[in-house]
Amino acid sequence: MSEEFRDLYYYHQRFHDDDRNGGQNSSTYTQNLQMFNHSSYMGFGEFLHGSTEHNTVTRAFGLTPSTSEAPVMAGGDGDLVGVSETPATPYSSISSSSTEAAGDDDSNKSKKENQQKESVEDGENSSKKEAKAKKKGEKKKQRVPRFAFMTKSEVDHLEDGYRWRKYGQKAVKNSPYPRSYYRCTTQKCSVKKHVERSHQDPSIVITTANNVYDQQNLAALHQPQLPEYGLLQDMIPTFFPKQEP
DNA sequence: CGGCTTTGACCAGCGC
DNA sequence: GCGCTGGTCAAAGCCG
């Protein structure tokens, strides 16, 4: 995995018997779910505290949060959270967080668009500079909480019930595997994620997603279609707790 | 024709 | 200030 992830929490392993075959016969199971911390982002505990609720991650993916109390990620003000104490438990947990402009993906975008528009309209470099200068006056870009999880899979882009459009691909430093950038194409869905394959263990896919879902919009968000081999809830049970009978 | 991927270019943040 | 890197844009092309 890329060096940006510093600390491992849990490690989620998932096998697809036949991903290529529509995943119809695939099976999913979890092994040590490993969580990791993005070095440039806030600690996991911080993430939780910074977030309003335990369901943050659920929201992050636009999934309807469970009504049951999230078990979870309790404790830990620091970089790591104590969940790592129970890694053997299947469905034990998920990954970490990071920060980046809190909820400003769109604002950044529009900012950028405006910037570009300006430069196009003016048709000169000067306008670009102006835009830049203008931007300098604006408040510093904040960070959106992000989190990531590792999945053992043969396919890079895991089916999670959402529609994604790939909007970019970059070579990853120190890794032969590129990183692909996706955005959710569902209306009102502003989630973005990037997916890369671990160069240390090529069988592992690292997915990192932002957390820009507006809680108020949550209800309006689409309900995920059940993919062939399970939802993120299955992959990240700590954040997607199973309903107790 | 619409939706998607590919890919080079651009931009901002960060470290030195 | 400069270079590097991650993230995004958008044109071009592909595909159903």
mmCIF file of C-alpha atoms (C1' of nucleotides) in Angstrom:
data_model
loop_
_atom_site.group_PDB
_atom_site.id
_atom_site.type_symbol
_atom_site.label_atom_id
_atom_site.label_comp_id
_atom_site.label_asym_id
_atom_site.label_seq_id
_atom_site.Cartn_x
_atom_site.Cartn_y
_atom_site.Cartn_z
ATOM 1 C CA MET A 1 0.000 0.000 0.000
ATOM 2 C CA SER A 2 1.095 3.471 -0.468
ATOM 3 C CA GLU A 3 3.189 5.110 2.120
ATOM 4 C CA GLU A 4 0.526 7.609 2.833
ATOM 5 C CA PHE A 5 -1.069 5.177 5.142
ATOM 6 C CA ARG A 6 0.914 4.944 8.231
ATOM 7 C CA ASP A 7 -0.750 2.834 10.790
ATOM 8 C CA LEU A 8 -2.713 -0.245 10.224
ATOM 9 C CA TYR A 9 -5.746 -0.923 12.218
ATOM 10 C CA TYR A 10 -7.520 -3.785 10.761
ATOM 11 C CA TYR A 11 -7.284 -5.628 7.674
ATOM 12 C CA HIS A 12 -10.201 -6.721 5.740
ATOM 13 C CA GLN A 13 -9.833 -9.592 3.451
ATOM 14 C CA ARG A 14 -12.345 -10.528 0.961
ATOM 15 C CA PHE A 15 -12.322 -13.121 -1.713
ATOM 16 C CA HIS A 16 -14.281 -13.286 -4.832
ATOM 17 C CA ASP A 17 -14.648 -16.723 -6.230
ATOM 18 C CA ASP A 18 -15.646 -15.407 -9.505
ATOM 19 C CA ASP A 19 -15.594 -11.693 -9.817
ATOM 20 C CA ARG A 20 -15.204 -11.730 -13.480
ATOM 21 C CA ASN A 21 -18.185 -13.918 -13.811
ATOM 22 C CA GLY A 22 -20.553 -11.338 -12.522
ATOM 23 C CA GLY A 23 -19.666 -12.251 -9.021
ATOM 24 C CA GLN A 24 -22.570 -14.596 -8.884
ATOM 25 C CA ASN A 25 -20.678 -17.277 -7.153
ATOM 26 C CA SER A 26 -18.541 -15.098 -5.108
ATOM 27 C CA SER A 27 -18.122 -15.469 -1.422
ATOM 28 C CA THR A 28 -17.128 -12.903 1.028
ATOM 29 C CA TYR A 29 -15.453 -13.222 4.276
ATOM 30 C CA THR A 30 -13.417 -11.189 6.506
ATOM 31 C CA GLN A 31 -10.088 -11.682 7.978
ATOM 32 C CA ASN A 32 -8.066 -9.303 10.010
ATOM 33 C CA LEU A 33 -9.428 -6.039 9.023
ATOM 34 C CA GLN A 34 -6.674 -3.600 9.081
ATOM 35 C CA MET A 35 -7.195 0.013 9.499
ATOM 36 C CA PHE A 36 -4.791 2.597 8.549
ATOM 37 C CA ASN A 37 -4.170 6.160 9.080
ATOM 38 C CA HIS A 38 -3.401 8.616 6.452
ATOM 39 C CA SER A 39 -0.308 10.314 7.599
ATOM 40 C CA SER A 40 -1.411 13.679 6.469
ATOM 41 C CA TYR A 41 -4.764 13.359 8.015
ATOM 42 C CA MET A 42 -6.091 13.493 11.466
ATOM 43 C CA GLY A 43 -6.047 10.542 13.721
ATOM 44 C CA PHE A 44 -8.861 8.165 13.770
ATOM 45 C CA GLY A 45 -10.087 9.157 17.145
ATOM 46 C CA GLU A 46 -9.889 12.695 16.094
ATOM 47 C CA PHE A 47 -11.885 11.820 13.103
ATOM 48 C CA LEU A 48 -14.596 10.365 15.213
ATOM 49 C CA HIS A 49 -14.635 13.232 17.553
ATOM 50 C CA GLY A 50 -14.587 15.635 14.743
ATOM 51 C CA SER A 51 -17.446 13.894 13.119
ATOM 52 C CA THR A 52 -20.805 14.282 14.561
ATOM 53 C CA GLU A 53 -21.691 10.678 14.967
ATOM 54 C CA HIS A 54 -20.645 7.146 14.715
ATOM 55 C CA ASN A 55 -22.448 6.800 11.517
ATOM 56 C CA THR A 56 -20.139 9.115 9.794
ATOM 57 C CA VAL A 57 -18.599 6.479 7.716
ATOM 58 C CA THR A 58 -21.921 5.130 6.807
ATOM 59 C CA ARG A 59 -22.860 8.509 5.637
ATOM 60 C CA ALA A 60 -19.672 8.879 3.869
ATOM 61 C CA PHE A 61 -20.759 6.232 1.501
ATOM 62 C CA GLY A 62 -24.292 7.394 1.452
ATOM 63 C CA LEU A 63 -25.527 4.263 3.044
ATOM 64 C CA THR A 64 -28.415 4.435 5.339
ATOM 65 C CA PRO A 65 -27.009 4.267 8.797
ATOM 66 C CA SER A 66 -28.120 1.505 10.965
ATOM 67 C CA THR A 67 -30.646 2.425 13.535
ATOM 68 C CA SER A 68 -28.871 0.415 16.114
ATOM 69 C CA GLU A 69 -26.191 1.956 18.151
ATOM 70 C CA ALA A 70 -22.943 1.792 16.374
ATOM 71 C CA PRO A 71 -20.601 -0.323 18.424
ATOM 72 C CA VAL A 72 -17.541 1.156 17.486
ATOM 73 C CA MET A 73 -14.357 2.877 17.383
ATOM 74 C CA ALA A 74 -14.757 3.909 20.845
ATOM 75 C CA GLY A 75 -11.939 5.544 22.589
ATOM 76 C CA GLY A 76 -8.729 6.662 21.214
ATOM 77 C CA ASP A 77 -8.009 10.289 21.004
ATOM 78 C CA GLY A 78 -4.791 9.589 19.372
ATOM 79 C CA ASP A 79 -3.697 8.195 16.132
ATOM 80 C CA LEU A 80 -4.945 4.765 16.700
ATOM 81 C CA VAL A 81 -8.062 3.453 18.172
ATOM 82 C CA GLY A 82 -8.363 0.611 20.506
ATOM 83 C CA VAL A 83 -10.335 -1.549 18.208
ATOM 84 C CA SER A 84 -7.189 -3.167 17.158
ATOM 85 C CA GLU A 85 -7.378 -5.184 20.296
ATOM 86 C CA THR A 86 -9.886 -7.497 18.744
ATOM 87 C CA PRO A 87 -8.718 -8.114 15.285
ATOM 88 C CA ALA A 88 -9.593 -11.716 15.191
ATOM 89 C CA THR A 89 -13.254 -11.080 15.211
ATOM 90 C CA PRO A 90 -14.682 -11.260 11.793
ATOM 91 C CA TYR A 91 -16.395 -8.064 10.890
ATOM 92 C CA SER A 92 -14.263 -6.410 13.384
ATOM 93 C CA SER A 93 -13.762 -3.091 11.832
ATOM 94 C CA ILE A 94 -12.671 -0.648 9.316
ATOM 95 C CA SER A 95 -10.325 1.840 8.398
ATOM 96 C CA SER A 96 -9.269 5.188 9.093
ATOM 97 C CA SER A 97 -9.785 8.616 8.271
ATOM 98 C CA SER A 98 -8.137 11.534 6.993
ATOM 99 C CA THR A 99 -8.918 15.029 6.449
ATOM 100 C CA GLU A 100 -9.246 17.258 3.580
ATOM 101 C CA ALA A 101 -11.526 20.060 2.976
ATOM 102 C CA ALA A 102 -14.466 19.505 5.114
ATOM 103 C CA GLY A 103 -17.298 19.233 2.748
ATOM 104 C CA ASP A 104 -15.847 21.548 0.257
ATOM 105 C CA ASP A 105 -15.280 19.269 -2.618
ATOM 106 C CA ASP A 106 -17.900 21.091 -4.508
ATOM 107 C CA SER A 107 -16.835 24.465 -3.415
ATOM 108 C CA ASN A 108 -13.364 23.669 -4.479
ATOM 109 C CA LYS A 109 -14.674 22.495 -7.722
ATOM 110 C CA SER A 110 -16.695 25.567 -8.346
ATOM 111 C CA LYS A 111 -13.815 27.641 -7.273
ATOM 112 C CA LYS A 112 -11.710 25.910 -9.800
ATOM 113 C CA GLU A 113 -14.352 26.156 -12.424
ATOM 114 C CA ASN A 114 -14.748 29.807 -11.801
ATOM 115 C CA GLN A 115 -11.068 30.180 -12.020
ATOM 116 C CA GLN A 116 -10.958 28.389 -15.293
ATOM 117 C CA LYS A 117 -13.959 30.240 -16.582
ATOM 118 C CA GLU A 118 -12.358 33.474 -15.748
ATOM 119 C CA SER A 119 -9.237 32.621 -17.539
ATOM 120 C CA VAL A 120 -11.122 31.451 -20.554
ATOM 121 C CA GLU A 121 -13.285 34.505 -20.686
ATOM 122 C CA ASP A 122 -10.435 36.846 -20.364
ATOM 123 C CA GLY A 123 -8.369 34.686 -22.543
ATOM 124 C CA GLU A 124 -5.187 35.849 -20.959
ATOM 125 C CA ASN A 125 -2.725 34.671 -18.417
ATOM 126 C CA SER A 126 -3.329 37.779 -16.470
ATOM 127 C CA SER A 127 -6.754 36.609 -15.566
ATOM 128 C CA LYS A 128 -5.257 33.436 -14.302
ATOM 129 C CA LYS A 129 -3.030 35.392 -12.062
ATOM 130 C CA GLU A 130 -5.944 37.433 -10.908
ATOM 131 C CA ALA A 131 -7.863 34.354 -10.094
ATOM 132 C CA LYS A 132 -4.928 33.040 -8.216
ATOM 133 C CA ALA A 133 -4.528 36.221 -6.307
ATOM 134 C CA LYS A 134 -8.217 36.263 -5.650
ATOM 135 C CA LYS A 135 -8.007 32.797 -4.363
ATOM 136 C CA LYS A 136 -5.237 33.673 -2.054
ATOM 137 C CA GLY A 137 -7.537 35.955 -0.219
ATOM 138 C CA GLU A 138 -10.021 33.215 0.319
ATOM 139 C CA LYS A 139 -9.915 31.055 3.336
ATOM 140 C CA LYS A 140 -7.599 28.166 3.320
ATOM 141 C CA LYS A 141 -8.843 24.964 1.936
ATOM 142 C CA GLN A 142 -10.181 22.707 4.570
ATOM 143 C CA ARG A 143 -9.948 19.006 4.505
ATOM 144 C CA VAL A 144 -12.665 16.491 4.098
ATOM 145 C CA PRO A 145 -12.510 13.492 6.332
ATOM 146 C CA ARG A 146 -11.520 10.477 4.388
ATOM 147 C CA PHE A 147 -11.215 6.919 5.267
ATOM 148 C CA ALA A 148 -9.868 3.912 3.609
ATOM 149 C CA PHE A 149 -10.108 0.215 3.723
ATOM 150 C CA MET A 150 -8.231 -2.645 2.256
ATOM 151 C CA THR A 151 -9.916 -5.407 0.436
ATOM 152 C CA LYS A 152 -8.489 -8.570 -0.883
ATOM 153 C CA SER A 153 -9.753 -8.833 -4.368
ATOM 154 C CA GLU A 154 -8.707 -9.715 -7.830
ATOM 155 C CA VAL A 155 -10.614 -6.838 -9.298
ATOM 156 C CA ASP A 156 -9.580 -3.271 -8.772
ATOM 157 C CA HIS A 157 -12.943 -1.692 -8.720
ATOM 158 C CA LEU A 158 -15.129 -3.434 -6.221
ATOM 159 C CA GLU A 159 -18.831 -3.520 -6.680
ATOM 160 C CA ASP A 160 -20.380 -1.650 -3.799
ATOM 161 C CA GLY A 161 -23.814 -0.943 -5.083
ATOM 162 C CA TYR A 162 -23.129 2.487 -6.468
ATOM 163 C CA ARG A 163 -22.431 3.813 -9.884
ATOM 164 C CA TRP A 164 -19.021 5.306 -10.264
ATOM 165 C CA ARG A 165 -17.428 7.191 -13.055
ATOM 166 C CA LYS A 166 -13.741 7.129 -13.417
ATOM 167 C CA TYR A 167 -12.377 10.618 -13.836
ATOM 168 C CA GLY A 168 -8.716 10.143 -13.546
ATOM 169 C CA GLN A 169 -5.812 7.854 -13.142
ATOM 170 C CA LYS A 170 -2.398 8.553 -11.788
ATOM 171 C CA ALA A 171 0.740 6.612 -11.404
ATOM 172 C CA VAL A 172 1.503 5.966 -7.782
ATOM 173 C CA LYS A 173 4.922 6.731 -6.509
ATOM 174 C CA ASN A 174 6.889 3.637 -5.623
ATOM 175 C CA SER A 175 4.195 1.433 -6.967
ATOM 176 C CA PRO A 176 3.753 -0.232 -10.326
ATOM 177 C CA TYR A 177 0.028 0.015 -9.918
ATOM 178 C CA PRO A 178 -1.868 3.133 -10.885
ATOM 179 C CA ARG A 179 -4.434 4.844 -8.726
ATOM 180 C CA SER A 180 -7.843 5.338 -10.228
ATOM 181 C CA TYR A 181 -10.167 8.152 -9.239
ATOM 182 C CA TYR A 182 -13.898 7.681 -9.226
ATOM 183 C CA ARG A 183 -16.855 9.831 -8.438
ATOM 184 C CA CYS A 184 -20.321 8.662 -7.687
ATOM 185 C CA THR A 185 -22.564 9.370 -10.633
ATOM 186 C CA THR A 186 -25.816 9.147 -8.800
ATOM 187 C CA GLN A 187 -27.675 12.398 -8.457
ATOM 188 C CA LYS A 188 -26.879 14.294 -5.309
ATOM 189 C CA CYS A 189 -24.114 11.901 -4.585
ATOM 190 C CA SER A 190 -20.868 13.762 -4.180
ATOM 191 C CA VAL A 191 -18.765 10.940 -2.936
ATOM 192 C CA LYS A 192 -15.427 10.418 -4.511
ATOM 193 C CA LYS A 193 -13.043 7.631 -4.023
ATOM 194 C CA HIS A 194 -9.786 6.419 -5.341
ATOM 195 C CA VAL A 195 -8.672 2.893 -5.684
ATOM 196 C CA GLU A 196 -5.228 1.516 -5.865
ATOM 197 C CA ARG A 197 -3.593 -1.813 -5.524
ATOM 198 C CA SER A 198 -1.070 -2.426 -2.854
ATOM 199 C CA HIS A 199 2.363 -2.830 -4.315
ATOM 200 C CA GLN A 200 3.364 -4.840 -1.280
ATOM 201 C CA ASP A 201 0.542 -7.251 -1.651
ATOM 202 C CA PRO A 202 -0.954 -6.953 -5.114
ATOM 203 C CA SER A 203 -3.912 -9.005 -4.056
ATOM 204 C CA ILE A 204 -5.036 -6.152 -1.851
ATOM 205 C CA VAL A 205 -7.055 -3.272 -3.150
ATOM 206 C CA ILE A 206 -6.980 -0.055 -1.184
ATOM 207 C CA THR A 207 -10.035 2.097 -1.462
ATOM 208 C CA THR A 208 -10.084 5.598 -0.063
ATOM 209 C CA ALA A 209 -13.236 7.643 0.005
ATOM 210 C CA ASN A 210 -14.090 11.113 1.078
ATOM 211 C CA ASN A 211 -16.864 12.020 3.417
ATOM 212 C CA VAL A 212 -18.874 14.791 1.967
ATOM 213 C CA TYR A 213 -22.357 13.617 2.447
ATOM 214 C CA ASP A 214 -24.613 16.168 3.856
ATOM 215 C CA GLN A 215 -26.626 14.597 6.580
ATOM 216 C CA GLN A 216 -29.638 16.515 5.513
ATOM 217 C CA ASN A 217 -29.393 15.092 2.097
ATOM 218 C CA LEU A 218 -28.969 11.630 3.342
ATOM 219 C CA ALA A 219 -32.587 10.752 3.132
ATOM 220 C CA ALA A 220 -32.694 11.966 -0.390
ATOM 221 C CA LEU A 221 -29.831 9.839 -1.432
ATOM 222 C CA HIS A 222 -30.397 6.761 -3.354
ATOM 223 C CA GLN A 223 -30.614 3.476 -1.672
ATOM 224 C CA PRO A 224 -27.785 1.291 -2.736
ATOM 225 C CA GLN A 225 -28.543 -1.657 -4.848
ATOM 226 C CA LEU A 226 -27.415 -4.843 -3.332
ATOM 227 C CA PRO A 227 -24.354 -5.957 -5.179
ATOM 228 C CA GLU A 228 -23.675 -9.527 -5.908
ATOM 229 C CA TYR A 229 -21.311 -9.987 -3.099
ATOM 230 C CA GLY A 230 -22.323 -7.717 -0.367
ATOM 231 C CA LEU A 231 -22.318 -4.147 0.659
ATOM 232 C CA LEU A 232 -19.853 -2.044 2.434
ATOM 233 C CA GLN A 233 -21.729 -2.841 5.563
ATOM 234 C CA ASP A 234 -20.460 -6.314 5.193
ATOM 235 C CA MET A 235 -16.990 -5.089 4.688
ATOM 236 C CA ILE A 236 -17.024 -2.562 7.458
ATOM 237 C CA PRO A 237 -19.322 -3.964 10.053
ATOM 238 C CA THR A 238 -18.150 -1.684 12.752
ATOM 239 C CA PHE A 239 -19.601 1.216 10.977
ATOM 240 C CA PHE A 240 -22.411 -0.778 9.543
ATOM 241 C CA PRO A 241 -23.426 -2.759 12.558
ATOM 242 C CA LYS A 242 -25.587 -5.726 12.082
ATOM 243 C CA GLN A 243 -29.068 -5.312 13.357
ATOM 244 C CA GLU A 244 -29.590 -7.051 16.592
ATOM 245 C CA PRO A 245 -32.745 -9.085 16.753
ATOM 246 C "C1'" DC B 1 -26.470 9.832 -28.656
ATOM 247 C "C1'" DG B 2 -25.426 9.338 -23.925
ATOM 248 C "C1'" DG B 3 -22.432 7.506 -20.736
ATOM 249 C "C1'" DC B 4 -18.136 5.878 -19.957
ATOM 250 C "C1'" DT B 5 -12.816 5.495 -20.043
ATOM 251 C "C1'" DT B 6 -8.394 7.289 -21.266
ATOM 252 C "C1'" DT B 7 -4.928 10.539 -20.879
ATOM 253 C "C1'" DG B 8 -2.310 14.774 -20.978
ATOM 254 C "C1'" DA B 9 -2.524 19.101 -18.826
ATOM 255 C "C1'" DC B 10 -3.373 21.952 -15.115
ATOM 256 C "C1'" DC B 11 -3.586 23.431 -10.287
ATOM 257 C "C1'" DA B 12 -2.771 23.584 -5.286
ATOM 258 C "C1'" DG B 13 -0.421 22.106 -1.270
ATOM 259 C "C1'" DC B 14 3.672 20.828 0.819
ATOM 260 C "C1'" DG B 15 8.529 20.116 1.837
ATOM 261 C "C1'" DC B 16 13.096 21.513 1.052
ATOM 262 C "C1'" DG C 1 11.025 30.054 -4.858
ATOM 263 C "C1'" DC C 2 11.100 25.678 -6.811
ATOM 264 C "C1'" DG C 3 10.076 21.027 -7.619
ATOM 265 C "C1'" DC C 4 7.318 17.160 -6.496
ATOM 266 C "C1'" DT C 5 3.028 14.961 -5.861
ATOM 267 C "C1'" DG C 6 -1.880 14.255 -5.423
ATOM 268 C "C1'" DG C 7 -6.121 15.471 -7.235
ATOM 269 C "C1'" DT C 8 -9.014 17.178 -10.928
ATOM 270 C "C1'" DC C 9 -10.402 18.713 -15.503
ATOM 271 C "C1'" DA C 10 -11.762 18.135 -20.073
ATOM 272 C "C1'" DA C 11 -11.062 16.718 -24.832
ATOM 273 C "C1'" DA C 12 -11.045 12.737 -27.476
ATOM 274 C "C1'" DG C 13 -12.379 8.362 -28.375
ATOM 275 C "C1'" DC C 14 -14.959 4.080 -27.455
ATOM 276 C "C1'" DC C 15 -19.078 1.396 -26.810
ATOM 277 C "C1'" DG C 16 -23.820 -0.167 -26.439
#
